[in-house]
Amino acid sequence: MNRRAGSATISGLIAVIAFSLLGMAPATSSPIVTPAVVGGHDAPAGSWPSIVAIGEVGLSAHRGAFCGGTLIDSRWVVTAAHCVYDFGARDLKVFVGRTSLRSREGEQARVQRIEIARWNRRNDRNDIALLKLRGPVSAPPMALVTDANDYRADNPAQIAGWGATTPRGRGYPDHLKEGTVLIEKFRACNRIYDWDLRKNKQVCAGFDDGVSVVDTCTGDSGGPLTVTDGFGVRRLAGITSFGGQRCGEEPGVYTRTLGYNAWISRTIASS
């Protein structure tokens, strides 16, 4: 997760976390790329069949995984652009449906192609990328959010990842962590980040009730922010992008997938 530090602070965030990759640095400086979920708990085996760990070819998941992602088609994974921008497709592989990075559960797949939206490295707008796999995997893909009401303030959302579990970005678990957070009021969150966010492209979420905090953290980048729709279907609402200087101090910022549904459909169709 990238990290920035906003000039304002906010209190009273309410939610529960799942996976982490976030942080922040002064709004005038470039975000620093950082890699579980702070305040989360161990995810039950098989509870996130569509989540993927992205790693480097030649390394095990335990040693080489550095970002998360979500399977949205049998051959396509969506993740954060800042995770894969400096890699070639042949350098990457994904571990699908794995709960423990040390286990052999799930599937592995090499990456055939990387498609990146117009990512802005300075402010992390358009922080989204698609990875086309060399072949299909059998894990179930996750549906995308199609209703803007799923982003209403205080709507509970879930996060997950293998990122750091302490506010300072330390303590990387082998076991997938998950947590519950709340969708933040956009205007209040945008103020924290010096009015640098775009409502149709980014969404904020976090949890802080004064006693416990839930947030994504270093290493959770690219992983999922999900909501459950009115029919009980879990849908991908966001992609872990960046957050505060210390995990949990500010709401996490996620790429708002609804703003990219057309780009995703177009990219997959033209492949």
Coordinates of C-alpha atoms in Angstrom, one line a residue:
M1 CA 0.0 0.0 0.0
N2 CA 1.2 3.5 -0.7
R3 CA 1.5 5.9 2.1
R4 CA 0.8 9.6 2.4
A5 CA 0.2 12.0 5.3
G6 CA -2.7 14.4 5.1
S7 CA -2.8 17.8 6.9
A8 CA -6.0 17.1 8.8
T9 CA -7.1 14.3 11.1
I10 CA -10.5 12.5 11.5
S11 CA -11.9 10.6 14.4
G12 CA -14.9 8.3 15.0
L13 CA -14.3 5.9 12.0
I14 CA -16.4 2.8 12.5
A15 CA -15.7 -0.5 10.8
V16 CA -13.9 -3.9 10.9
I17 CA -10.8 -4.7 8.7
A18 CA -9.7 -7.7 6.6
F19 CA -6.5 -7.3 4.6
S20 CA -4.0 -4.5 4.5
L21 CA -1.8 -2.3 2.3
L22 CA -2.1 1.4 3.1
G23 CA -0.4 4.5 4.4
M24 CA 0.4 8.2 3.9
A25 CA 3.0 11.0 3.5
P26 CA 2.7 14.8 3.0
A27 CA 0.3 15.6 0.3
T28 CA 3.1 17.5 -1.5
S29 CA 5.4 14.5 -1.6
S30 CA 5.1 11.4 -3.8
P31 CA 3.5 8.4 -2.1
I32 CA 5.9 5.7 -1.0
V33 CA 4.9 2.2 -2.2
T34 CA 4.5 -0.2 0.7
P35 CA 3.3 -3.8 1.0
A36 CA -1.8 -7.6 6.7
V37 CA -4.5 -6.1 8.1
V38 CA -4.2 -4.1 11.2
G39 CA -6.8 -5.0 13.8
G40 CA -8.0 -7.9 11.8
H41 CA -8.2 -11.6 12.5
D42 CA -7.3 -14.9 10.8
A43 CA -9.6 -15.6 7.8
P44 CA -11.2 -19.1 7.8
A45 CA -9.8 -21.5 5.3
G46 CA -11.6 -21.1 1.9
S47 CA -13.5 -17.9 2.9
W48 CA -11.8 -15.9 0.2
P49 CA -11.6 -18.2 -2.8
S50 CA -11.1 -15.3 -5.3
I51 CA -8.2 -13.5 -3.5
V52 CA -4.8 -13.9 -5.0
A53 CA -1.3 -13.2 -3.7
I54 CA 1.0 -11.7 -6.4
G55 CA 4.6 -12.8 -6.3
E56 CA 7.8 -13.0 -8.3
V57 CA 8.6 -16.0 -10.5
G58 CA 11.2 -18.2 -8.9
L59 CA 10.1 -17.5 -5.3
S60 CA 7.7 -19.3 -3.1
A61 CA 4.5 -17.5 -2.0
H62 CA 6.0 -17.2 1.5
R63 CA 9.1 -15.5 0.2
G64 CA 7.9 -13.7 -2.9
A65 CA 4.4 -12.5 -2.4
F66 CA 4.3 -8.6 -2.2
C67 CA 0.8 -7.6 -3.2
G68 CA -2.8 -8.9 -3.3
G69 CA -5.4 -9.0 -6.1
T70 CA -8.8 -10.4 -6.9
L71 CA -9.9 -12.9 -9.5
I72 CA -12.7 -11.3 -11.6
D73 CA -12.7 -13.8 -14.5
S74 CA -11.1 -17.2 -15.0
R75 CA -8.1 -15.6 -16.6
W76 CA -8.1 -12.0 -15.2
V77 CA -6.9 -10.6 -11.9
V78 CA -7.5 -7.0 -10.8
T79 CA -4.9 -5.3 -8.6
A80 CA -3.3 -1.9 -7.9
A81 CA -1.2 -0.3 -10.7
H82 CA 1.5 0.6 -8.2
C83 CA 2.0 -3.1 -7.4
V84 CA 3.0 -4.1 -10.9
Y85 CA 4.1 -1.0 -12.7
D86 CA 7.8 -1.9 -12.6
F87 CA 7.4 -5.5 -13.6
G88 CA 7.1 -7.4 -16.8
A89 CA 4.4 -10.0 -17.2
R90 CA 6.9 -12.9 -17.3
D91 CA 8.3 -11.8 -13.9
L92 CA 5.0 -12.4 -12.1
K93 CA 2.9 -15.3 -11.0
V94 CA -0.3 -15.4 -8.8
F95 CA -1.3 -17.8 -6.0
V96 CA -5.1 -18.2 -6.2
G97 CA -7.4 -19.1 -3.3
R98 CA -4.6 -19.6 -0.8
T99 CA -5.2 -18.9 2.9
S100 CA -1.7 -19.6 4.2
L101 CA 1.3 -18.6 2.1
R102 CA 3.2 -21.6 3.3
S103 CA 0.5 -24.1 2.2
R104 CA 0.1 -25.7 -1.2
E105 CA -3.7 -25.1 -1.4
G106 CA -5.3 -23.3 -4.3
E107 CA -3.7 -22.8 -7.7
Q108 CA -0.7 -21.0 -9.2
A109 CA -0.7 -19.3 -12.6
R110 CA 1.8 -17.3 -14.6
V111 CA 1.0 -13.9 -16.0
Q112 CA 0.7 -13.4 -19.8
R113 CA 0.0 -9.7 -19.9
I114 CA -0.3 -6.6 -17.8
E115 CA -2.8 -3.9 -18.5
I116 CA -2.6 -0.6 -16.6
A117 CA -5.0 2.3 -16.6
R118 CA -3.7 5.8 -16.7
W119 CA -2.1 5.6 -13.3
N120 CA -0.7 8.9 -11.9
R121 CA 2.3 8.0 -9.7
R122 CA 2.1 11.4 -8.0
N123 CA -1.4 11.2 -6.5
D124 CA -2.3 7.5 -7.1
R125 CA -5.3 8.3 -9.3
N126 CA -6.3 5.4 -11.6
D127 CA -4.4 3.0 -9.3
I128 CA -5.8 -0.1 -11.1
A129 CA -4.3 -2.8 -13.3
L130 CA -5.4 -6.1 -14.9
L131 CA -3.3 -9.2 -15.1
K132 CA -4.2 -11.7 -17.8
L133 CA -3.2 -15.2 -16.8
R134 CA -1.6 -17.7 -19.3
G135 CA -4.5 -20.1 -18.7
P136 CA -7.8 -20.2 -16.8
V137 CA -8.0 -21.2 -13.2
S138 CA -10.9 -23.0 -11.5
A139 CA -11.4 -20.7 -8.6
P140 CA -14.7 -18.7 -8.6
P141 CA -14.3 -15.1 -9.8
M142 CA -15.7 -12.2 -7.7
A143 CA -18.5 -10.0 -9.0
L144 CA -17.9 -6.3 -9.3
V145 CA -20.1 -3.7 -7.7
T146 CA -22.7 -2.3 -10.1
D147 CA -24.7 -0.1 -7.8
A148 CA -23.4 3.2 -6.4
N149 CA -25.5 2.8 -3.3
D150 CA -23.0 0.2 -2.1
Y151 CA -20.7 3.1 -1.4
R152 CA -23.0 4.9 0.9
A153 CA -21.3 6.2 4.1
D154 CA -21.2 3.7 7.1
N155 CA -21.9 0.7 4.8
P156 CA -19.9 -2.2 6.3
A157 CA -17.2 -3.5 4.0
Q158 CA -14.6 -6.3 4.3
I159 CA -10.9 -6.2 3.7
A160 CA -8.3 -9.0 3.5
G161 CA -4.6 -9.5 2.9
W162 CA -1.2 -10.7 4.0
G163 CA 0.1 -7.2 4.9
A164 CA 1.6 -5.8 8.1
T165 CA -0.4 -6.2 11.2
T166 CA 1.0 -3.3 13.2
P167 CA 0.5 0.5 12.7
R168 CA 4.1 1.0 11.8
G169 CA 4.0 -1.5 9.0
R170 CA 5.6 -4.5 10.7
G171 CA 4.7 -8.1 11.4
Y172 CA 3.9 -9.9 8.2
P173 CA 1.7 -13.0 8.7
D174 CA 1.7 -16.2 6.7
H175 CA -2.1 -16.6 7.3
L176 CA -4.5 -14.4 5.5
K177 CA -6.1 -11.7 7.7
E178 CA -9.5 -10.1 7.3
G179 CA -11.4 -7.3 8.9
T180 CA -14.5 -5.2 8.7
V181 CA -14.4 -1.5 8.1
L182 CA -17.0 1.2 7.3
I183 CA -17.3 3.2 4.1
E184 CA -16.3 6.8 5.0
K185 CA -18.1 10.0 4.1
F186 CA -16.2 11.1 1.1
R187 CA -16.0 14.8 1.8
A188 CA -14.5 14.2 5.3
C189 CA -11.9 11.8 3.9
N190 CA -11.0 14.1 1.1
R191 CA -10.3 16.9 3.5
I192 CA -7.7 14.6 5.3
Y193 CA -6.0 14.1 2.0
D194 CA -5.9 17.8 1.1
W195 CA -8.8 17.5 -1.4
D196 CA -6.7 15.4 -3.7
L197 CA -9.2 12.5 -4.1
R198 CA -11.8 12.0 -6.9
K199 CA -15.3 10.8 -5.8
N200 CA -16.1 8.7 -8.8
K201 CA -12.7 7.0 -8.8
Q202 CA -11.7 6.5 -5.1
V203 CA -13.5 5.5 -1.9
C204 CA -12.3 5.7 1.7
A205 CA -12.9 3.1 4.4
G206 CA -11.7 2.4 8.0
F207 CA -12.6 1.6 11.5
D208 CA -11.7 3.4 14.7
D209 CA -14.0 3.4 17.7
G210 CA -11.5 4.8 20.1
V211 CA -10.7 1.3 21.4
S212 CA -9.9 -0.8 18.3
V213 CA -8.7 0.1 14.9
V214 CA -9.0 -1.8 11.6
D215 CA -7.2 -0.9 8.4
T216 CA -5.2 -2.3 5.6
C217 CA -1.4 -1.8 5.8
T218 CA 1.9 -2.3 4.0
G219 CA 1.7 -5.4 1.9
D220 CA -2.1 -5.3 1.5
S221 CA -1.9 -3.2 -1.7
G222 CA -4.0 -4.4 -4.6
G223 CA -6.2 -6.5 -2.4
P224 CA -10.0 -6.4 -2.1
L225 CA -12.4 -4.1 -0.4
T226 CA -15.7 -5.9 -0.6
V227 CA -19.4 -5.3 0.2
T228 CA -22.4 -7.6 0.3
D229 CA -25.3 -6.5 -1.9
G230 CA -29.0 -6.8 -1.1
F231 CA -29.1 -10.3 -2.5
G232 CA -26.3 -11.5 -0.3
V233 CA -23.7 -11.5 -3.0
R234 CA -20.1 -10.4 -2.1
R235 CA -18.9 -7.9 -4.6
L236 CA -15.6 -6.1 -5.2
A237 CA -16.0 -2.4 -4.3
G238 CA -12.4 -1.3 -4.1
I239 CA -8.7 -2.1 -4.5
T240 CA -6.3 -1.3 -1.7
S241 CA -4.3 1.8 -2.8
F242 CA -2.9 4.0 -0.1
G243 CA -3.4 5.3 3.4
G244 CA -1.9 7.3 6.3
Q245 CA 1.7 7.5 7.6
R246 CA 0.8 5.0 10.2
C247 CA -1.8 2.3 9.4
G248 CA -5.1 3.0 11.1
E249 CA -4.4 6.7 11.8
E250 CA -6.4 7.8 8.7
P251 CA -9.0 6.1 6.6
G252 CA -7.6 3.9 3.9
V253 CA -8.1 5.0 0.3
Y254 CA -9.2 2.4 -2.3
T255 CA -9.6 2.6 -6.1
R256 CA -13.4 2.6 -6.6
T257 CA -14.0 -0.3 -9.0
L258 CA -17.4 1.0 -10.2
G259 CA -15.6 3.9 -11.9
Y260 CA -13.6 1.4 -13.9
N261 CA -16.2 -1.2 -14.9
A262 CA -16.3 0.0 -18.5
W263 CA -12.5 0.0 -18.8
I264 CA -12.4 -3.5 -17.3
S265 CA -15.0 -4.8 -19.7
R266 CA -13.4 -3.2 -22.7
T267 CA -9.9 -4.5 -21.8
I268 CA -11.1 -8.1 -21.3
A269 CA -13.2 -8.0 -24.5
S270 CA -10.3 -6.7 -26.6
S271 CA -7.9 -9.4 -25.4

